[in-house]
C-alpha cells in the first residue's frame, strides 16, 4: 500500500506534539492538597479522567493534575491543558475554554483575549475538527475543567 | 446455484460494498454491529411496498389478504430456519432487545418472585443484562453472574457451580459479541433443565454464523435480530416453546392481540398474536424473509466454513503483529476478533483504520462487564460476514501496522 498522503492526512490529527503528550502525559498524578476536582467520562468510548486542581483564594489556578485512561487525543488534550492552567484566573480559563471549544467544533474561534502562544498551543488539536466523532475526546478534559471550577452538586462531566 | 457462488459474486450482491471511503475501497469489518444488505432484501421490500403493501390481519380486501399471507409465510420460514416445532412458537418483535424484554416482563414478571434467581454470564451484551436488572427492581429476584475465564470463555463447571434450586432462568449468549466466544449452550441448557430452570439463548451473534436448531439446543427461548442476519433493522424474533408462550400474559396491549375488547373485560388471542400488539413491522418481516432465503441459498454451513477460515487467517495475521494482543482466545469462536495494541488506544486504532477505508468497532461493544473482567477500557473489534475476503484481512493487518508506525 502506498499511502504517504494518507499518513499526511492522519498527521493533521496525530501531530508529534499530540503523540508525545499522549504517550507521556504531563501532570499525570495525584495532586496533594487539591481543593477542586471533577470526574470526566465519555460513555461512548469509555474514556475517563479525574482532574484535580489547586485554586487559591483569588480564584487563580495554582496547580493542576489528572489521572485516568483514554485515547491519545483525550490524554494529550488533558496533558496540554494542565500545562496551561497554572497561574490562570478562572476568568482566563473561561476564555481559553471558549476558544478551544469553537476551534474543535468547527466554528470560527475568536482569539480575542487569548495570548498568541496559547492560541498556538491549542491549535495543535485543531485537526480534530475534521474528525467529528473524535471532537468529544479533545474536549473531555476541558468540560471536566469547567465542572471542577464551577461549583455544583454534580461533579461529573460527561460529553454525552 | 448460489451455494456455488464465489465470495466475489456474493460481494456483488451488496451494493454498499462497492464504494470508497476516504478515497479507499470500503473494507467492511463491522458485521457484528450490523450486517450489510444484499440487493435481494432491498428489492423484496421495495417490491412489497409497490405491489402488496397493506395492513395485515384486518382487511377483507385483496391487498390485506396478500400482505397477511406473505407475513405469515415468513413466520414459517423462521420456524424452519430455527427448526422450531411449530410456527406459533415464532413471535415477531421490533428487535432482539425487545424480544428479551418481552421475556423479562411477560414471563419473568408473571412467574418470578423475590428470592428466585436469574443466571447470566459476565460476557452478555447489555441487552441481556439490563432487562433482568429492571426485573430485579420490580420483583426482588436475584441476578447471579457466571464469571468468564481470562480467555473469555464460559466454563460448564462455573455454570454448574452457580446453578441452584432457586435458579429459574439461565439467560446466555450463544456467541459473545465482544469476543466471539461460542458458548456451550446445549450443555448449559441441559444443566439448567436439570436444575428446574428454563434457558433463554441470545442468538444475535450466532444466527448469521452457524445453523441453529432450537430443539437440538434445548432452548426454551431463543432470540435474534434481523439486521445482523443481512435483513432490515426494526425486526427481531423471539422463539418460545409453545407451552411456555401459552402460559404467558401479553407484554403490550393494543390492536391485533385481542380476541374481544369490552370494558367489562378483554380476552386475548393465542400466541404468537398475543405478543404482537399493534401494527407490526410488516415490511421488515418481508425483508427478513428475503434475508433468510439469501442466507439459505448460500447455506449456513458454507458461511460458517468461510467465516471460520477468515477467523483463523485473521488470528494468524494479527497475532504476528508486534505489540498486538488478541482479546478472547477461547477454543471455540465465531466470526469476531477483538484486539488491543500496546501504546495505542482502540479509539485511535478505529480512527486510523477508518482513514484507510476500514470499518471496525472500537469501544466496549455494549458489554462493559466483559471489559471490566478483562481489565480493559475497550478493544478494537473486527467482525466478519459472508462477503469478507482474506484481502479484507490483509488490508486490516496492513493498516494496523501503519497505525503502529504512526505511534512508534
Ligand atoms: C449478543 C447481542 N445481544 C443483543 C444485541 C441487541 O440487539 P439489538 O440492538 O439489535 O436489539 C446485540 C446487538 O448488538 C448483540 O450482539
Coordinates of C-alpha atoms and ligand atoms in Angstrom, one line a residue:
Chain A
X1 CA 0.0 0.0 0.0
X2 CA 1.4 3.3 -1.0
X3 CA -0.3 5.8 1.3
X4 CA 2.0 8.6 2.2
X5 CA -0.7 11.1 1.6
X6 CA -2.9 9.2 3.9
X7 CA -0.4 9.4 6.7
X8 CA -0.1 13.1 6.0
X9 CA -3.8 13.4 6.5
X10 CA -3.7 11.5 9.7
X11 CA -0.7 13.6 10.7
X12 CA -3.0 16.5 10.7
X13 CA -4.7 14.9 13.8
X14 CA -1.8 12.9 15.2
X15 CA 0.9 15.6 15.3
X16 CA 4.2 14.8 17.0
X17 CA 3.2 17.0 19.9
X18 CA -0.1 15.2 20.4
X19 CA 1.6 11.8 20.1
X20 CA 4.2 12.9 22.6
X21 CA 1.6 14.1 25.2
X22 CA -0.5 11.0 24.5
X23 CA 2.4 8.7 25.3
X24 CA 4.0 10.8 28.1
X25 CA 1.2 12.8 29.7
X26 CA 2.4 15.7 31.9
X27 CA 0.9 16.2 35.3
X28 CA -0.4 12.7 35.3
X29 CA -0.5 12.2 39.1
X30 CA -2.4 12.6 42.3
X31 CA -2.4 16.2 43.3
X32 CA -1.8 16.6 47.1
X33 CA -3.8 19.4 48.6
X34 CA -6.2 19.7 45.7
X35 CA -9.3 21.7 46.5
X36 CA -11.3 21.3 43.3
X37 CA -11.9 18.1 41.3
X38 CA -14.2 16.6 38.8
X39 CA -14.7 13.3 37.0
X40 CA -15.0 13.3 33.2
X41 CA -16.4 10.4 31.4
X42 CA -17.1 9.7 27.8
X43 CA -19.5 6.7 28.0
X44 CA -19.3 6.1 24.2
X45 CA -15.6 5.1 24.3
X46 CA -15.0 4.6 28.0
X47 CA -12.6 7.5 28.4
X48 CA -12.5 8.5 32.0
X49 CA -10.4 11.1 33.8
X50 CA -10.2 12.7 37.2
X51 CA -9.0 16.3 37.1
X52 CA -7.6 17.8 40.4
X53 CA -6.9 21.5 40.9
X54 CA -5.5 23.8 43.5
X55 CA -7.3 27.1 43.3
X56 CA -6.3 29.9 45.6
X57 CA -8.5 32.5 47.3
X58 CA -8.1 34.9 44.4
X59 CA -9.6 32.3 42.0
X60 CA -6.3 31.6 40.4
X61 CA -5.3 28.0 39.5
X62 CA -2.1 27.2 41.3
X63 CA -1.7 23.6 40.2
X64 CA -3.4 21.0 38.0
X65 CA -3.1 17.3 37.6
X66 CA -5.1 14.4 36.2
X67 CA -5.4 10.7 36.1
X68 CA -7.4 8.2 34.1
X69 CA -7.4 6.3 30.9
X70 CA -8.2 7.4 27.4
X71 CA -7.2 7.6 23.8
X72 CA -4.2 9.6 22.6
X73 CA -6.4 12.6 21.8
X74 CA -8.1 12.9 25.2
X75 CA -4.9 12.1 27.1
X76 CA -2.9 14.7 25.1
X77 CA -5.7 17.3 25.4
X78 CA -5.8 16.8 29.2
X79 CA -2.0 16.8 29.5
X80 CA -1.6 20.0 27.5
X81 CA -4.4 21.6 29.3
X82 CA -2.9 21.0 32.7
X83 CA 0.3 22.6 31.5
X84 CA -1.5 25.7 30.5
X85 CA -3.5 26.2 33.6
X86 CA -1.0 27.2 36.2
X87 CA -1.3 30.9 37.2
X88 CA -4.5 31.4 35.2
X89 CA -7.6 33.1 36.8
X90 CA -10.9 31.4 36.4
X91 CA -11.9 34.2 34.0
X92 CA -8.9 33.5 31.8
X93 CA -9.7 29.8 31.8
X94 CA -13.2 30.6 30.6
X95 CA -11.7 32.4 27.6
X96 CA -9.4 29.5 26.8
X97 CA -12.4 27.1 27.0
X98 CA -14.5 29.2 24.6
X99 CA -11.6 29.5 22.1
X100 CA -10.8 25.8 22.3
X101 CA -14.4 24.7 22.1
X102 CA -15.0 26.8 19.0
X103 CA -11.8 25.5 17.5
X104 CA -12.8 21.9 17.9
X105 CA -16.4 22.1 16.8
X106 CA -15.6 23.9 13.6
X107 CA -16.9 27.4 14.5
X108 CA -14.6 30.3 13.8
X109 CA -12.9 30.8 17.1
X110 CA -12.3 34.3 18.3
X111 CA -8.8 34.7 19.7
X112 CA -9.7 37.9 21.5
X113 CA -8.3 37.9 25.0
X114 CA -6.3 34.8 24.3
X115 CA -2.5 35.1 24.2
X116 CA -0.7 34.2 21.0
X117 CA 1.2 31.3 22.4
X118 CA -1.9 29.9 24.0
X119 CA -3.6 30.1 20.6
X120 CA -0.6 28.2 19.1
X121 CA -0.7 25.5 21.7
X122 CA -4.4 25.0 21.5
X123 CA -4.3 25.0 17.7
X124 CA -2.2 21.8 17.8
X125 CA -5.5 20.0 18.4
X126 CA -7.4 21.8 15.6
X127 CA -7.1 18.8 13.3
X128 CA -9.8 17.1 15.3
X129 CA -12.4 19.3 13.6
X130 CA -12.0 17.1 10.6
X131 CA -12.9 14.0 12.7
X132 CA -16.3 14.8 14.1
X133 CA -16.6 11.6 16.1
X134 CA -13.3 12.5 17.9
X135 CA -14.2 16.0 19.0
X136 CA -15.5 14.7 22.3
X137 CA -12.2 13.1 23.0
X138 CA -10.5 16.5 22.6
X139 CA -13.0 18.5 24.7
X140 CA -13.5 16.0 27.5
X141 CA -10.7 17.5 29.7
X142 CA -12.0 21.0 29.1
X143 CA -15.6 20.1 30.0
X144 CA -14.3 18.4 33.1
X145 CA -12.2 21.5 34.0
X146 CA -15.3 23.6 33.8
X147 CA -17.2 21.3 36.1
X148 CA -14.3 21.4 38.6
X149 CA -14.3 25.2 38.6
X150 CA -18.0 25.9 38.6
X151 CA -19.0 24.6 42.0
X152 CA -22.1 22.4 41.6
X153 CA -23.5 19.3 43.2
X154 CA -22.8 17.3 40.2
X155 CA -19.1 16.8 39.9
X156 CA -19.2 14.8 36.8
X157 CA -18.6 15.9 33.3
X158 CA -20.0 13.9 30.5
X159 CA -19.6 14.5 26.8
X160 CA -22.8 12.7 26.1
Chain B
X1 CA -26.7 -22.2 -7.8
X2 CA -26.0 -19.7 -5.1
X3 CA -24.3 -22.3 -3.0
X4 CA -21.6 -22.5 -5.6
X5 CA -21.1 -18.7 -5.6
X6 CA -17.7 -17.4 -5.1
X7 CA -17.2 -14.7 -2.5
X8 CA -16.6 -12.2 -5.3
X9 CA -20.0 -13.0 -6.7
X10 CA -21.6 -12.6 -3.3
X11 CA -19.9 -9.3 -2.8
X12 CA -21.6 -8.1 -6.0
X13 CA -24.9 -8.7 -4.3
X14 CA -24.2 -6.0 -1.8
X15 CA -24.5 -2.5 -3.4
X16 CA -22.9 -0.7 -0.3
X17 CA -19.6 -2.6 -0.7
X18 CA -18.7 -1.0 -4.0
X19 CA -18.0 2.4 -2.6
X20 CA -14.8 4.1 -1.5
X21 CA -14.4 5.7 1.9
X22 CA -11.8 8.4 2.4
X23 CA -10.6 7.6 -1.1
X24 CA -10.0 3.9 -0.3
X25 CA -12.2 0.9 -1.2
X26 CA -14.5 0.2 1.7
X27 CA -13.5 -2.8 3.8
X28 CA -16.4 -3.6 6.0
X29 CA -15.4 -5.5 9.1
X30 CA -18.3 -4.4 11.4
X31 CA -20.9 -7.0 10.6
X32 CA -21.1 -7.8 14.3
X33 CA -22.7 -4.4 14.9
X34 CA -24.9 -4.8 11.8
X35 CA -24.7 -6.7 8.6
X36 CA -24.9 -5.0 5.1
X37 CA -28.0 -5.9 3.0
X38 CA -28.0 -7.8 -0.2
X39 CA -29.9 -6.4 -3.2
X40 CA -32.4 -9.3 -2.8
X41 CA -33.5 -7.9 0.6
X42 CA -33.8 -4.3 -0.7
X43 CA -35.7 -5.4 -3.7
X44 CA -38.1 -7.6 -1.8
X45 CA -39.0 -4.7 0.5
X46 CA -39.3 -2.2 -2.4
X47 CA -41.4 -4.6 -4.4
X48 CA -43.7 -5.4 -1.5
X49 CA -44.3 -1.7 -0.9
X50 CA -45.1 -1.3 -4.6
X51 CA -47.3 -4.2 -5.1
X52 CA -48.7 -5.8 -2.0
X53 CA -48.5 -3.4 0.9
X54 CA -51.4 -3.1 3.3
X55 CA -52.0 -3.7 6.9
X56 CA -52.4 -7.3 8.0
X57 CA -54.9 -9.4 9.8
X58 CA -57.5 -6.7 9.5
X59 CA -58.7 -6.2 5.9
X60 CA -61.2 -8.2 3.9
X61 CA -59.6 -6.6 0.8
X62 CA -57.2 -8.3 -1.6
X63 CA -54.0 -6.4 -0.6
X64 CA -54.5 -7.1 3.1
X65 CA -55.1 -10.7 2.4
X66 CA -51.9 -11.0 0.3
X67 CA -49.8 -9.0 2.8
X68 CA -51.1 -11.2 5.7
X69 CA -50.2 -14.3 3.7
X70 CA -46.7 -13.1 3.0
X71 CA -46.2 -12.1 6.6
X72 CA -47.3 -15.5 7.9
X73 CA -45.2 -17.2 5.3
X74 CA -42.1 -15.7 6.8
X75 CA -43.2 -17.0 10.2
X76 CA -43.0 -20.4 8.7
X77 CA -39.6 -19.6 7.1
X78 CA -38.3 -18.6 10.6
X79 CA -39.7 -21.8 12.1
X80 CA -37.7 -23.8 9.5
X81 CA -34.6 -21.6 10.0
X82 CA -34.6 -22.4 13.7
X83 CA -36.1 -25.8 13.4
X84 CA -38.8 -24.9 15.8
X85 CA -41.6 -27.5 16.2
X86 CA -44.4 -25.1 15.4
X87 CA -44.9 -21.8 13.6
X88 CA -46.8 -20.4 16.5
X89 CA -43.7 -20.5 18.6
X90 CA -42.2 -17.7 16.5
X91 CA -43.0 -14.1 17.7
X92 CA -42.0 -11.1 15.6
X93 CA -40.7 -8.2 17.7
X94 CA -39.1 -4.9 16.8
X95 CA -35.7 -6.2 17.7
X96 CA -33.7 -8.6 19.8
X97 CA -33.7 -6.2 22.7
X98 CA -37.4 -6.1 22.6
X99 CA -37.6 -9.9 22.5
X100 CA -35.5 -10.2 25.7
X101 CA -37.6 -7.5 27.4
X102 CA -40.7 -9.4 26.3
X103 CA -39.5 -12.5 28.2
X104 CA -38.4 -10.5 31.2
X105 CA -41.7 -8.6 31.5
X106 CA -44.1 -11.2 30.1
X107 CA -42.6 -14.4 31.6
X108 CA -40.3 -13.1 34.4
X109 CA -42.7 -10.6 36.0
X110 CA -45.5 -13.1 35.9
X111 CA -43.7 -16.2 37.2
X112 CA -40.8 -15.0 39.3
X113 CA -40.8 -13.7 42.8
X114 CA -38.3 -12.4 45.4
X115 CA -35.6 -14.9 46.1
X116 CA -35.8 -16.6 42.6
X117 CA -32.6 -16.4 40.6
X118 CA -31.8 -15.4 37.1
X119 CA -28.4 -16.5 35.9
X120 CA -26.4 -14.7 33.3
X121 CA -22.8 -14.7 32.3
X122 CA -20.2 -12.0 32.5
X123 CA -20.0 -11.7 28.7
X124 CA -23.5 -10.8 28.0
X125 CA -24.5 -7.8 25.8
X126 CA -26.2 -5.1 27.9
X127 CA -29.4 -6.2 26.2
X128 CA -29.2 -9.5 28.1
X129 CA -28.3 -7.8 31.4
X130 CA -30.4 -4.7 31.9
X131 CA -33.8 -6.3 31.3
X132 CA -33.0 -8.6 34.2
X133 CA -31.9 -5.7 36.4
X134 CA -35.2 -4.0 35.7
X135 CA -37.0 -7.2 36.7
X136 CA -34.8 -7.4 39.8
X137 CA -36.1 -3.9 40.8
X138 CA -39.6 -4.9 40.1
X139 CA -39.8 -8.3 41.7
X140 CA -36.8 -8.7 44.0
X141 CA -35.3 -11.6 42.1
X142 CA -31.6 -12.2 42.4
X143 CA -29.4 -11.8 39.4
X144 CA -26.4 -14.1 39.5
X145 CA -23.4 -13.9 37.2
X146 CA -21.2 -16.7 35.9
X147 CA -17.6 -15.4 35.6
X148 CA -15.5 -15.6 32.5
X149 CA -12.0 -17.0 32.3
X150 CA -9.1 -14.8 31.2
X151 CA -9.5 -16.4 27.7
X152 CA -13.0 -15.0 27.6
X153 CA -14.6 -18.4 27.9
X154 CA -17.5 -19.7 30.0
X155 CA -16.8 -23.0 31.7
X156 CA -19.6 -25.5 32.2
X157 CA -18.2 -26.1 35.7
X158 CA -18.7 -22.4 36.6
X159 CA -22.3 -22.6 35.3
X160 CA -22.9 -25.7 37.4
X161 CA -21.5 -24.0 40.5
X162 CA -23.8 -21.0 40.0
X163 CA -27.0 -23.1 39.5
X164 CA -29.2 -23.8 42.4
X165 CA -32.7 -24.9 43.1
X166 CA -33.6 -21.2 43.2
X167 CA -32.4 -20.7 39.6
X168 CA -35.5 -20.2 37.4
X169 CA -33.9 -18.9 34.3
X170 CA -30.5 -19.0 32.7
X171 CA -30.0 -16.2 30.1
X172 CA -26.9 -16.6 28.0
X173 CA -25.4 -15.5 24.7
X174 CA -24.9 -18.2 22.1
X175 CA -21.9 -16.2 20.8
X176 CA -20.3 -13.3 22.5
X177 CA -20.5 -10.1 20.6
X178 CA -17.4 -8.6 22.3
X179 CA -15.0 -11.6 21.9
X180 CA -16.6 -14.1 19.6
X181 CA -16.6 -16.9 22.1
X182 CA -19.1 -19.7 21.3
X183 CA -20.8 -20.8 24.5
X184 CA -21.6 -24.4 25.2
X185 CA -25.3 -23.6 25.2
X186 CA -26.6 -27.1 24.7
X187 CA -24.8 -28.3 27.8
X188 CA -25.9 -25.3 29.7
X189 CA -29.5 -25.9 28.6
X190 CA -29.3 -29.5 29.9
X191 CA -27.9 -28.3 33.2
X192 CA -30.5 -25.6 33.5
X193 CA -33.3 -28.1 32.9
X194 CA -31.9 -30.5 35.5
X195 CA -31.9 -27.6 38.0
X196 CA -35.5 -27.0 37.1
X197 CA -34.8 -23.7 35.3
X198 CA -35.5 -22.5 31.8
X199 CA -33.0 -21.2 29.3
X200 CA -33.0 -18.1 27.1
X201 CA -30.4 -18.0 24.4
X202 CA -29.4 -14.7 22.9
X203 CA -28.6 -15.7 19.4
X204 CA -27.9 -12.3 18.0
X205 CA -24.3 -13.1 17.0
X206 CA -24.9 -16.8 16.3
X207 CA -27.8 -16.9 13.8
X208 CA -25.7 -15.4 11.0
X209 CA -22.7 -17.6 11.6
X210 CA -24.0 -21.1 12.2
X211 CA -27.1 -23.1 11.7
X212 CA -29.3 -23.1 14.7
X213 CA -31.6 -25.9 15.9
X214 CA -33.6 -24.7 18.9
X215 CA -34.9 -28.2 19.6
X216 CA -31.4 -29.8 19.5
X217 CA -30.1 -27.0 21.7
X218 CA -32.9 -27.4 24.2
X219 CA -33.7 -23.8 24.0
X220 CA -36.9 -22.6 25.8
X221 CA -36.4 -19.1 24.4
X222 CA -34.1 -18.1 21.6
X223 CA -33.8 -14.5 20.2
X224 CA -32.1 -12.9 17.3
X225 CA -32.2 -9.7 15.3
X226 CA -32.9 -9.3 11.6
X227 CA -30.3 -6.6 11.0
X228 CA -27.4 -8.8 12.0
X229 CA -28.6 -11.5 9.6
X230 CA -28.5 -9.4 6.4
X231 CA -32.1 -8.3 6.9
X232 CA -33.5 -4.9 7.8
X233 CA -33.5 -3.1 11.2
X234 CA -36.7 -3.0 13.2
X235 CA -37.3 -6.7 13.2
X236 CA -36.4 -9.2 15.9
X237 CA -37.5 -12.8 16.6
X238 CA -38.5 -14.5 19.8
X239 CA -38.7 -18.2 19.7
X240 CA -40.6 -19.5 22.7
X241 CA -41.6 -23.1 23.4
X242 CA -45.4 -23.5 22.8
X243 CA -46.4 -24.4 26.4
X244 CA -44.4 -21.6 27.8
X245 CA -45.8 -19.0 25.5
X246 CA -49.3 -20.3 26.1
X247 CA -48.9 -19.6 29.8
X248 CA -47.6 -16.1 29.4
X249 CA -49.8 -13.0 29.6
X250 CA -49.5 -10.2 27.0
X251 CA -46.5 -7.9 27.0
X252 CA -48.1 -4.9 25.5
X253 CA -51.8 -4.2 24.9
X254 CA -53.3 -2.9 21.7
X255 CA -54.9 -3.9 18.4
X256 CA -54.4 -7.3 16.8
X257 CA -53.5 -9.1 20.0
X258 CA -57.1 -9.3 21.3
X259 CA -60.0 -11.7 20.9
X260 CA -62.6 -9.3 22.1
X261 CA -62.4 -6.0 23.9
X262 CA -65.1 -5.0 26.3
X263 CA -64.9 -2.6 29.2
X264 CA -66.1 -5.5 31.3
X265 CA -63.1 -7.5 30.3
X266 CA -60.9 -8.2 27.4
X267 CA -59.7 -11.5 26.1
X268 CA -56.5 -12.1 24.3
X269 CA -55.6 -14.1 21.2
X270 CA -53.4 -17.2 21.3
X271 CA -49.7 -17.0 20.8
X272 CA -47.9 -15.6 18.8
X273 CA -50.5 -12.9 18.1
X274 CA -51.0 -12.2 21.8
X275 CA -47.4 -10.8 21.8
X276 CA -47.7 -8.8 18.6
X277 CA -49.7 -5.8 19.7
X278 CA -50.4 -3.1 17.2
X279 CA -49.3 -2.9 13.5
X280 CA -46.1 -5.0 13.4
X281 CA -43.0 -4.2 11.3
X282 CA -44.7 -5.8 8.2
X283 CA -42.2 -4.8 5.5
X284 CA -39.3 -5.6 7.8
X285 CA -40.7 -9.1 8.2
X286 CA -40.8 -9.4 4.4
X287 CA -37.2 -8.2 4.3
X288 CA -36.2 -10.8 6.9
X289 CA -37.8 -13.5 4.8
X290 CA -35.7 -12.4 1.8
X291 CA -32.6 -12.4 4.0
X292 CA -33.3 -15.9 5.2
X293 CA -33.8 -17.1 1.6
X294 CA -30.5 -15.4 0.7
X295 CA -28.6 -17.0 3.5
X296 CA -30.2 -20.4 3.0
X297 CA -29.3 -20.3 -0.7
X298 CA -25.6 -20.0 0.2
X299 CA -26.0 -22.4 3.1
X300 CA -25.2 -21.6 6.7
X301 CA -22.7 -24.4 6.8
X302 CA -20.9 -22.8 3.9
X303 CA -21.0 -19.5 5.6
X304 CA -19.7 -21.0 8.8
X305 CA -16.8 -22.7 7.0
X306 CA -16.0 -19.5 5.2
X307 CA -16.0 -17.4 8.3
X308 CA -14.0 -19.9 10.2
X309 CA -11.4 -19.7 7.6
X310 CA -11.4 -15.9 7.9
X311 CA -11.2 -16.1 11.6
X312 CA -8.2 -18.4 11.5
X313 CA -6.5 -16.3 8.9
X314 CA -7.1 -13.1 10.8
X315 CA -6.0 -14.6 14.1
X316 CA -2.7 -15.7 12.5
X317 CA -2.1 -12.5 10.6
X318 CA -2.9 -10.2 13.5
X319 CA -1.0 -12.3 16.1
X320 CA 2.1 -11.8 14.1
X321 CA 2.0 -8.1 14.5
X322 CA 4.3 -6.9 17.2
X323 CA 2.5 -5.3 20.2
X324 CA -0.9 -6.6 19.2
X325 CA -2.8 -8.8 21.6
X326 CA -5.9 -10.7 20.7
X327 CA -8.6 -10.5 23.4
X328 CA -10.8 -13.6 23.6
X329 CA -8.9 -16.8 22.9
X330 CA -11.5 -19.3 23.8
X331 CA -11.2 -22.6 21.9
X332 CA -14.5 -22.1 20.1
X333 CA -15.0 -18.8 18.4
X334 CA -17.1 -17.4 15.6
X335 CA -16.6 -14.5 13.2
X336 CA -15.1 -12.0 15.6
X337 CA -11.6 -10.9 16.5
X338 CA -11.1 -8.4 19.4
X339 CA -7.7 -6.9 20.0
X340 CA -5.7 -4.3 21.7
X341 CA -2.3 -2.8 20.9
X342 CA 0.5 -1.7 23.2
X343 CA 0.5 2.2 23.4
X344 CA -2.4 2.7 21.0
X345 CA -5.9 3.1 22.4
X346 CA -8.6 1.2 20.4
X347 CA -10.3 4.5 19.6
X348 CA -7.2 5.8 17.9
X349 CA -6.9 2.4 16.0
X350 CA -10.5 2.9 14.9
X351 CA -9.8 6.4 13.5
X352 CA -6.7 5.3 11.7
X353 CA -8.3 2.3 10.2
X354 CA -11.3 4.4 9.1
X355 CA -8.9 6.7 7.2
X356 CA -7.8 3.5 5.4
X357 CA -11.4 2.8 4.4
X358 CA -11.7 0.0 7.0
X359 CA -14.7 -0.1 9.3
X360 CA -14.2 -1.8 12.6
X361 CA -15.7 -1.1 16.0
X362 CA -13.8 0.4 18.9
X363 CA -15.2 0.5 22.4
X364 CA -16.8 -1.6 25.0
X365 CA -19.2 -3.2 22.5
X366 CA -22.2 -2.8 24.8
X367 CA -20.6 -5.3 27.1
X368 CA -18.9 -3.3 29.8
X369 CA -18.8 -6.2 32.3
X370 CA -16.5 -8.1 29.8
X371 CA -14.1 -5.2 29.6
X372 CA -14.1 -4.9 33.4
X373 CA -13.5 -8.6 33.8
X374 CA -10.5 -8.4 31.5
X375 CA -9.3 -5.1 32.9
X376 CA -9.5 -3.2 29.7
X377 CA -11.3 0.1 28.9
X378 CA -12.1 -1.0 25.4
X379 CA -11.0 -3.2 22.5
X380 CA -10.9 -2.9 18.7
X381 CA -13.1 -5.5 17.1
X382 CA -13.1 -6.8 13.5
X383 CA -16.2 -8.9 12.7
X384 CA -16.7 -10.9 9.6
X385 CA -19.6 -11.6 7.3
X386 CA -20.2 -13.8 4.3
X387 CA -18.9 -11.1 2.0
X388 CA -15.5 -10.7 3.6
X389 CA -12.3 -12.0 2.0
X390 CA -8.8 -12.7 3.1
X391 CA -7.9 -9.5 1.1
X392 CA -10.0 -7.6 3.7
X393 CA -7.9 -9.0 6.4
X394 CA -4.7 -8.2 4.6
X395 CA -5.9 -4.6 4.4
X396 CA -6.7 -4.7 8.1
X397 CA -3.3 -6.0 9.1
X398 CA -1.5 -3.6 6.8
X399 CA -3.4 -0.6 8.3
X400 CA -2.8 -1.8 11.9
X401 CA 0.9 -1.9 11.1
X402 CA 0.7 1.7 9.8
X403 CA -1.0 2.7 13.0
X404 CA 1.8 1.2 14.9
X405 CA 4.3 3.1 12.8
X406 CA 2.4 6.3 13.3
X407 CA 2.5 5.8 17.1
X408 CA 6.1 4.5 17.2
Ligands
LIG1 C1 -25.2 -10.6 21.7 C2 -26.1 -9.5 21.4 N1 -27.3 -9.4 22.1 C3 -28.2 -8.5 21.9 C4 -28.0 -7.5 20.9 C5 -29.0 -6.4 20.8 O1 -29.5 -6.4 19.5 P1 -30.4 -5.1 19.0 O2 -29.7 -3.9 19.5 O3 -30.5 -5.3 17.6 O4 -31.8 -5.3 19.7 C6 -26.8 -7.5 20.2 C7 -26.5 -6.4 19.2 O5 -25.5 -5.7 19.3 C8 -25.8 -8.5 20.4 O6 -24.7 -8.5 19.8

